[in-house]
């Protein structure tokens, strides 16, 4: 079993000692749960065990605890409290059979390593895609992704209702992450490629070239314009689409990479 690191600022208190105290109180309450109310009165005689009003007298069993055993218990509680204060999560979880996930061992898990490798080689991958290619169920994927994100092995990019994952080693800047995410969609690829090469840069031309309606082109262009990848300029009666110069070099780079991968 493994536990991902949880980033919480906990107050420095001996938590385990509190647990032990509550446990002892719980045992005490159970032990005395069946006790009934009684009144203490002076005994009428010095004879032990003689009833006063004919009631049944039962001798209470007394368990003697050696003094050394009491001292041992007291020392043990204080040692555990000190350990809990100094090494709270590491000691307790290790004893319980858990493993603390940190930046050094986060990739020791084979399934997590497979997920990380897939994200590294397929930047912009999303949950459903990873599930279909790694061979793990969705909940397991989410669990391992949380661990990878907590240890800064991956970064998350949310766009268009989808959450995409990238290797977090400063390989990709914000512009590249945005462009790669957009180019995951085939229609976006085709539209951007046509505009980039200036083959088609109007609604009518794109619709004719790509075999879709003008309304479909307008919908995709609207999204690309809101993201910032496409700009529009009016030239007479036509609206001309161009790649935003801020993203032009990044778009060229990744369009070429996609075309190269298709050719191979």
mmCIF file of C-alpha atoms in Angstrom:
data_model
loop_
_atom_site.group_PDB
_atom_site.id
_atom_site.type_symbol
_atom_site.label_atom_id
_atom_site.label_comp_id
_atom_site.label_asym_id
_atom_site.label_seq_id
_atom_site.Cartn_x
_atom_site.Cartn_y
_atom_site.Cartn_z
ATOM 1 C CA UNK A 1 0.000 0.000 0.000
ATOM 2 C CA UNK A 2 1.018 3.561 -0.524
ATOM 3 C CA UNK A 3 -0.080 6.914 0.698
ATOM 4 C CA UNK A 4 0.514 10.074 -1.255
ATOM 5 C CA UNK A 5 2.045 12.954 0.608
ATOM 6 C CA UNK A 6 -0.650 15.270 1.996
ATOM 7 C CA UNK A 7 0.434 18.879 2.271
ATOM 8 C CA UNK A 8 -1.213 20.071 5.481
ATOM 9 C CA UNK A 9 0.139 22.251 8.248
ATOM 10 C CA UNK A 10 -0.736 20.304 11.355
ATOM 11 C CA UNK A 11 -0.358 21.712 14.866
ATOM 12 C CA UNK A 12 2.592 20.181 16.705
ATOM 13 C CA UNK A 13 0.839 18.109 19.373
ATOM 14 C CA UNK A 14 1.384 14.532 20.538
ATOM 15 C CA UNK A 15 -1.517 13.077 18.566
ATOM 16 C CA UNK A 16 -0.744 9.474 19.414
ATOM 17 C CA UNK A 17 -0.797 10.222 23.117
ATOM 18 C CA UNK A 18 -4.287 11.654 22.727
ATOM 19 C CA UNK A 19 -5.341 8.514 20.885
ATOM 20 C CA UNK A 20 -4.004 6.332 23.700
ATOM 21 C CA UNK A 21 -5.809 8.406 26.319
ATOM 22 C CA UNK A 22 -9.095 8.229 24.424
ATOM 23 C CA UNK A 23 -8.614 4.489 23.977
ATOM 24 C CA UNK A 24 -8.091 3.976 27.724
ATOM 25 C CA UNK A 25 -11.132 6.111 28.509
ATOM 26 C CA UNK A 26 -13.140 4.056 26.025
ATOM 27 C CA UNK A 27 -12.052 0.813 27.713
ATOM 28 C CA UNK A 28 -12.924 2.273 31.112
ATOM 29 C CA UNK A 29 -16.406 3.252 29.945
ATOM 30 C CA UNK A 30 -17.020 -0.223 28.534
ATOM 31 C CA UNK A 31 -15.807 -1.831 31.747
ATOM 32 C CA UNK A 32 -18.161 0.302 33.856
ATOM 33 C CA UNK A 33 -21.110 0.333 31.458
ATOM 34 C CA UNK A 34 -23.063 -2.293 33.426
ATOM 35 C CA UNK A 35 -22.498 -0.705 36.844
ATOM 36 C CA UNK A 36 -25.688 0.250 38.696
ATOM 37 C CA UNK A 37 -26.311 3.097 41.066
ATOM 38 C CA UNK A 38 -25.635 2.357 44.732
ATOM 39 C CA UNK A 39 -25.442 4.179 48.044
ATOM 40 C CA UNK A 40 -22.437 3.895 50.335
ATOM 41 C CA UNK A 41 -23.381 3.427 54.014
ATOM 42 C CA UNK A 42 -21.355 2.462 57.074
ATOM 43 C CA UNK A 43 -21.329 -1.316 57.644
ATOM 44 C CA UNK A 44 -23.242 -2.485 60.710
ATOM 45 C CA UNK A 45 -20.574 -4.918 61.705
ATOM 46 C CA UNK A 46 -16.923 -5.533 61.219
ATOM 47 C CA UNK A 47 -17.565 -8.896 59.566
ATOM 48 C CA UNK A 48 -16.571 -8.855 55.878
ATOM 49 C CA UNK A 49 -19.220 -9.901 53.366
ATOM 50 C CA UNK A 50 -22.226 -9.821 55.711
ATOM 51 C CA UNK A 51 -25.324 -8.274 54.024
ATOM 52 C CA UNK A 52 -27.008 -5.334 55.747
ATOM 53 C CA UNK A 53 -30.580 -5.749 54.480
ATOM 54 C CA UNK A 54 -30.461 -9.296 53.166
ATOM 55 C CA UNK A 55 -29.095 -8.341 49.751
ATOM 56 C CA UNK A 56 -26.712 -10.566 47.849
ATOM 57 C CA UNK A 57 -23.084 -9.693 48.460
ATOM 58 C CA UNK A 58 -20.621 -10.342 45.658
ATOM 59 C CA UNK A 59 -16.933 -9.891 46.179
ATOM 60 C CA UNK A 60 -15.361 -7.675 43.520
ATOM 61 C CA UNK A 61 -12.446 -9.246 41.731
ATOM 62 C CA UNK A 62 -9.305 -7.241 42.242
ATOM 63 C CA UNK A 63 -6.535 -7.481 39.641
ATOM 64 C CA UNK A 64 -3.190 -6.372 40.912
ATOM 65 C CA UNK A 65 -0.771 -4.821 38.428
ATOM 66 C CA UNK A 66 2.910 -4.917 39.333
ATOM 67 C CA UNK A 67 4.398 -1.516 39.796
ATOM 68 C CA UNK A 68 7.100 -2.220 37.191
ATOM 69 C CA UNK A 69 4.413 -3.022 34.608
ATOM 70 C CA UNK A 70 2.671 0.282 35.281
ATOM 71 C CA UNK A 71 5.965 2.135 34.875
ATOM 72 C CA UNK A 72 6.683 0.276 31.619
ATOM 73 C CA UNK A 73 3.283 1.249 30.241
ATOM 74 C CA UNK A 74 3.837 4.874 31.247
ATOM 75 C CA UNK A 75 7.280 5.004 29.584
ATOM 76 C CA UNK A 76 5.922 3.344 26.424
ATOM 77 C CA UNK A 77 3.148 5.927 26.069
ATOM 78 C CA UNK A 78 5.600 8.797 26.419
ATOM 79 C CA UNK A 79 8.075 7.291 23.931
ATOM 80 C CA UNK A 80 5.323 6.790 21.346
ATOM 81 C CA UNK A 81 4.123 10.344 21.906
ATOM 82 C CA UNK A 82 7.648 11.653 21.323
ATOM 83 C CA UNK A 83 8.032 9.595 18.138
ATOM 84 C CA UNK A 84 4.663 10.768 16.934
ATOM 85 C CA UNK A 85 5.709 14.357 17.540
ATOM 86 C CA UNK A 86 9.004 14.017 15.654
ATOM 87 C CA UNK A 87 8.209 11.485 12.916
ATOM 88 C CA UNK A 88 4.429 11.380 12.977
ATOM 89 C CA UNK A 89 3.438 10.127 9.539
ATOM 90 C CA UNK A 90 6.623 8.252 8.640
ATOM 91 C CA UNK A 91 6.775 6.110 11.826
ATOM 92 C CA UNK A 92 3.082 5.363 12.179
ATOM 93 C CA UNK A 93 2.479 4.493 8.526
ATOM 94 C CA UNK A 94 5.636 2.386 8.336
ATOM 95 C CA UNK A 95 4.505 0.353 11.319
ATOM 96 C CA UNK A 96 1.055 -0.029 9.753
ATOM 97 C CA UNK A 97 2.541 -1.363 6.510
ATOM 98 C CA UNK A 98 2.081 1.794 4.422
ATOM 99 C CA UNK A 99 4.691 3.546 2.333
ATOM 100 C CA UNK A 100 5.049 7.295 2.222
ATOM 101 C CA UNK A 101 5.276 8.503 -1.374
ATOM 102 C CA UNK A 102 7.907 11.172 -1.944
ATOM 103 C CA UNK A 103 9.773 12.677 -4.891
ATOM 104 C CA UNK A 104 12.482 9.986 -4.718
ATOM 105 C CA UNK A 105 10.254 6.898 -4.744
ATOM 106 C CA UNK A 106 7.154 8.145 -6.572
ATOM 107 C CA UNK A 107 8.148 6.254 -9.736
ATOM 108 C CA UNK A 108 9.020 3.010 -7.927
ATOM 109 C CA UNK A 109 5.453 1.812 -8.493
ATOM 110 C CA UNK A 110 5.345 0.064 -11.931
ATOM 111 C CA UNK A 111 1.807 1.232 -12.760
ATOM 112 C CA UNK A 112 2.626 4.816 -11.861
ATOM 113 C CA UNK A 113 5.816 4.654 -13.927
ATOM 114 C CA UNK A 114 3.795 3.462 -16.954
ATOM 115 C CA UNK A 115 1.381 6.373 -16.564
ATOM 116 C CA UNK A 116 4.220 8.864 -16.211
ATOM 117 C CA UNK A 117 6.009 7.426 -19.268
ATOM 118 C CA UNK A 118 2.834 7.639 -21.339
ATOM 119 C CA UNK A 119 2.273 11.290 -20.351
ATOM 120 C CA UNK A 120 5.919 12.067 -21.077
ATOM 121 C CA UNK A 121 5.763 10.600 -24.585
ATOM 122 C CA UNK A 122 2.221 11.862 -25.265
ATOM 123 C CA UNK A 123 2.067 15.439 -23.962
ATOM 124 C CA UNK A 124 -1.474 16.667 -23.514
ATOM 125 C CA UNK A 125 -2.886 13.218 -22.758
ATOM 126 C CA UNK A 126 -6.171 13.078 -20.858
ATOM 127 C CA UNK A 127 -7.739 10.500 -18.526
ATOM 128 C CA UNK A 128 -9.794 8.520 -21.068
ATOM 129 C CA UNK A 129 -6.836 8.314 -23.419
ATOM 130 C CA UNK A 130 -4.528 7.076 -20.656
ATOM 131 C CA UNK A 131 -7.105 4.498 -19.518
ATOM 132 C CA UNK A 132 -7.345 3.126 -23.056
ATOM 133 C CA UNK A 133 -3.582 2.799 -23.484
ATOM 134 C CA UNK A 134 -2.147 1.908 -20.080
ATOM 135 C CA UNK A 135 -4.553 -0.883 -19.150
ATOM 136 C CA UNK A 136 -5.674 0.386 -15.736
ATOM 137 C CA UNK A 137 -9.141 1.392 -14.578
ATOM 138 C CA UNK A 138 -10.087 5.055 -14.275
ATOM 139 C CA UNK A 139 -9.937 5.216 -10.459
ATOM 140 C CA UNK A 140 -6.448 3.708 -10.382
ATOM 141 C CA UNK A 141 -5.305 6.194 -13.026
ATOM 142 C CA UNK A 142 -6.707 9.092 -10.974
ATOM 143 C CA UNK A 143 -4.995 7.827 -7.815
ATOM 144 C CA UNK A 144 -1.573 7.584 -9.471
ATOM 145 C CA UNK A 145 -1.994 10.913 -11.269
ATOM 146 C CA UNK A 146 -2.696 12.616 -7.933
ATOM 147 C CA UNK A 147 0.536 11.151 -6.573
ATOM 148 C CA UNK A 148 2.492 12.313 -9.637
ATOM 149 C CA UNK A 149 0.980 15.788 -9.409
ATOM 150 C CA UNK A 150 1.650 16.017 -5.656
ATOM 151 C CA UNK A 151 5.332 15.255 -6.277
ATOM 152 C CA UNK A 152 5.530 17.750 -9.176
ATOM 153 C CA UNK A 153 6.230 15.056 -11.756
ATOM 154 C CA UNK A 154 3.397 16.253 -13.996
ATOM 155 C CA UNK A 155 1.421 19.434 -14.448
ATOM 156 C CA UNK A 156 -2.253 19.841 -15.255
ATOM 157 C CA UNK A 157 -3.818 21.992 -17.953
ATOM 158 C CA UNK A 158 -7.586 22.458 -18.110
ATOM 159 C CA UNK A 159 -9.117 23.671 -21.354
ATOM 160 C CA UNK A 160 -12.423 23.183 -23.136
ATOM 161 C CA UNK A 161 -13.856 20.936 -20.449
ATOM 162 C CA UNK A 162 -10.898 18.544 -20.622
ATOM 163 C CA UNK A 163 -8.026 18.080 -18.227
ATOM 164 C CA UNK A 164 -4.712 17.350 -19.901
ATOM 165 C CA UNK A 165 -1.415 16.271 -18.398
ATOM 166 C CA UNK A 166 2.154 17.216 -19.246
ATOM 167 C CA UNK A 167 5.548 16.203 -17.957
ATOM 168 C CA UNK A 168 6.603 18.799 -15.398
ATOM 169 C CA UNK A 169 10.283 19.358 -16.095
ATOM 170 C CA UNK A 170 10.015 22.793 -17.724
ATOM 171 C CA UNK A 171 10.089 21.195 -21.179
ATOM 172 C CA UNK A 172 6.940 23.075 -22.188
ATOM 173 C CA UNK A 173 6.156 26.703 -21.551
ATOM 174 C CA UNK A 174 2.618 28.061 -21.275
ATOM 175 C CA UNK A 175 2.344 28.784 -25.013
ATOM 176 C CA UNK A 176 3.432 25.289 -25.993
ATOM 177 C CA UNK A 177 1.028 23.675 -23.540
ATOM 178 C CA UNK A 178 -1.829 25.683 -25.041
ATOM 179 C CA UNK A 179 -0.860 24.913 -28.644
ATOM 180 C CA UNK A 180 -0.296 21.186 -27.995
ATOM 181 C CA UNK A 181 -3.681 20.939 -26.269
ATOM 182 C CA UNK A 182 -5.449 22.633 -29.192
ATOM 183 C CA UNK A 183 -3.719 20.423 -31.754
ATOM 184 C CA UNK A 184 -5.006 17.284 -30.032
ATOM 185 C CA UNK A 185 -8.217 17.889 -31.979
ATOM 186 C CA UNK A 186 -7.970 16.780 -35.634
ATOM 187 C CA UNK A 187 -10.255 19.517 -36.989
ATOM 188 C CA UNK A 188 -8.225 22.157 -35.150
ATOM 189 C CA UNK A 189 -5.094 20.678 -36.722
ATOM 190 C CA UNK A 190 -6.524 20.894 -40.215
ATOM 191 C CA UNK A 191 -7.869 24.435 -39.840
ATOM 192 C CA UNK A 192 -4.644 25.759 -38.296
ATOM 193 C CA UNK A 193 -2.513 23.986 -40.907
ATOM 194 C CA UNK A 194 -4.522 25.516 -43.780
ATOM 195 C CA UNK A 195 -4.362 29.003 -42.276
ATOM 196 C CA UNK A 196 -0.649 28.652 -41.476
ATOM 197 C CA UNK A 197 0.231 27.787 -45.090
ATOM 198 C CA UNK A 198 -2.196 30.452 -46.374
ATOM 199 C CA UNK A 199 -3.910 27.818 -48.535
ATOM 200 C CA UNK A 200 -7.281 28.758 -47.043
ATOM 201 C CA UNK A 201 -7.856 31.681 -44.768
ATOM 202 C CA UNK A 202 -11.557 32.501 -45.119
ATOM 203 C CA UNK A 203 -14.668 30.736 -43.877
ATOM 204 C CA UNK A 204 -15.853 29.781 -47.368
ATOM 205 C CA UNK A 205 -12.453 28.471 -48.478
ATOM 206 C CA UNK A 206 -11.934 26.432 -45.301
ATOM 207 C CA UNK A 207 -15.431 24.922 -45.487
ATOM 208 C CA UNK A 208 -14.872 23.927 -49.123
ATOM 209 C CA UNK A 209 -11.382 22.500 -48.491
ATOM 210 C CA UNK A 210 -12.253 20.543 -45.347
ATOM 211 C CA UNK A 211 -15.681 19.359 -46.511
ATOM 212 C CA UNK A 212 -17.707 20.771 -43.628
ATOM 213 C CA UNK A 213 -20.314 23.501 -43.266
ATOM 214 C CA UNK A 214 -19.477 27.163 -42.818
ATOM 215 C CA UNK A 215 -21.235 27.030 -39.430
ATOM 216 C CA UNK A 216 -18.827 24.278 -38.326
ATOM 217 C CA UNK A 217 -15.834 26.376 -39.398
ATOM 218 C CA UNK A 218 -17.260 29.388 -37.540
ATOM 219 C CA UNK A 219 -17.629 27.321 -34.354
ATOM 220 C CA UNK A 220 -14.003 26.112 -34.440
ATOM 221 C CA UNK A 221 -12.656 29.548 -35.391
ATOM 222 C CA UNK A 222 -14.604 31.112 -32.511
ATOM 223 C CA UNK A 223 -12.921 28.721 -30.026
ATOM 224 C CA UNK A 224 -9.464 29.251 -31.518
ATOM 225 C CA UNK A 225 -9.951 33.022 -31.423
ATOM 226 C CA UNK A 226 -11.036 32.925 -27.754
ATOM 227 C CA UNK A 227 -7.936 30.894 -26.886
ATOM 228 C CA UNK A 228 -5.841 33.475 -28.719
ATOM 229 C CA UNK A 229 -4.379 31.366 -31.532
ATOM 230 C CA UNK A 230 -6.340 32.965 -34.374
ATOM 231 C CA UNK A 231 -6.862 36.617 -35.283
ATOM 232 C CA UNK A 232 -9.419 38.077 -37.705
ATOM 233 C CA UNK A 233 -9.130 41.062 -39.992
ATOM 234 C CA UNK A 234 -11.709 42.533 -42.362
ATOM 235 C CA UNK A 235 -10.629 42.926 -46.002
ATOM 236 C CA UNK A 236 -13.538 44.243 -47.995
ATOM 237 C CA UNK A 237 -16.435 41.847 -47.598
ATOM 238 C CA UNK A 238 -14.212 39.002 -46.415
ATOM 239 C CA UNK A 239 -12.948 38.072 -42.952
ATOM 240 C CA UNK A 240 -9.361 36.847 -43.146
ATOM 241 C CA UNK A 241 -8.023 34.418 -40.541
ATOM 242 C CA UNK A 242 -4.365 34.452 -39.503
ATOM 243 C CA UNK A 243 -2.260 32.727 -36.861
ATOM 244 C CA UNK A 244 -1.594 35.070 -33.953
ATOM 245 C CA UNK A 245 2.034 36.155 -34.357
ATOM 246 C CA UNK A 246 2.588 35.466 -30.617
ATOM 247 C CA UNK A 247 1.990 31.754 -31.267
ATOM 248 C CA UNK A 248 3.206 31.495 -34.864
ATOM 249 C CA UNK A 249 6.623 29.907 -34.207
ATOM 250 C CA UNK A 250 5.203 27.490 -31.645
ATOM 251 C CA UNK A 251 2.386 26.475 -34.012
ATOM 252 C CA UNK A 252 4.842 25.911 -36.883
ATOM 253 C CA UNK A 253 7.048 23.753 -34.660
ATOM 254 C CA UNK A 254 4.293 21.443 -33.465
ATOM 255 C CA UNK A 255 2.465 21.257 -36.804
ATOM 256 C CA UNK A 256 5.734 20.021 -38.348
ATOM 257 C CA UNK A 257 6.142 17.483 -35.557
ATOM 258 C CA UNK A 258 2.629 16.172 -36.151
ATOM 259 C CA UNK A 259 3.142 15.928 -39.892
ATOM 260 C CA UNK A 260 6.455 14.146 -39.330
ATOM 261 C CA UNK A 261 4.826 11.616 -36.993
ATOM 262 C CA UNK A 262 2.073 10.961 -39.569
ATOM 263 C CA UNK A 263 4.652 10.354 -42.305
ATOM 264 C CA UNK A 264 6.529 7.884 -40.095
#
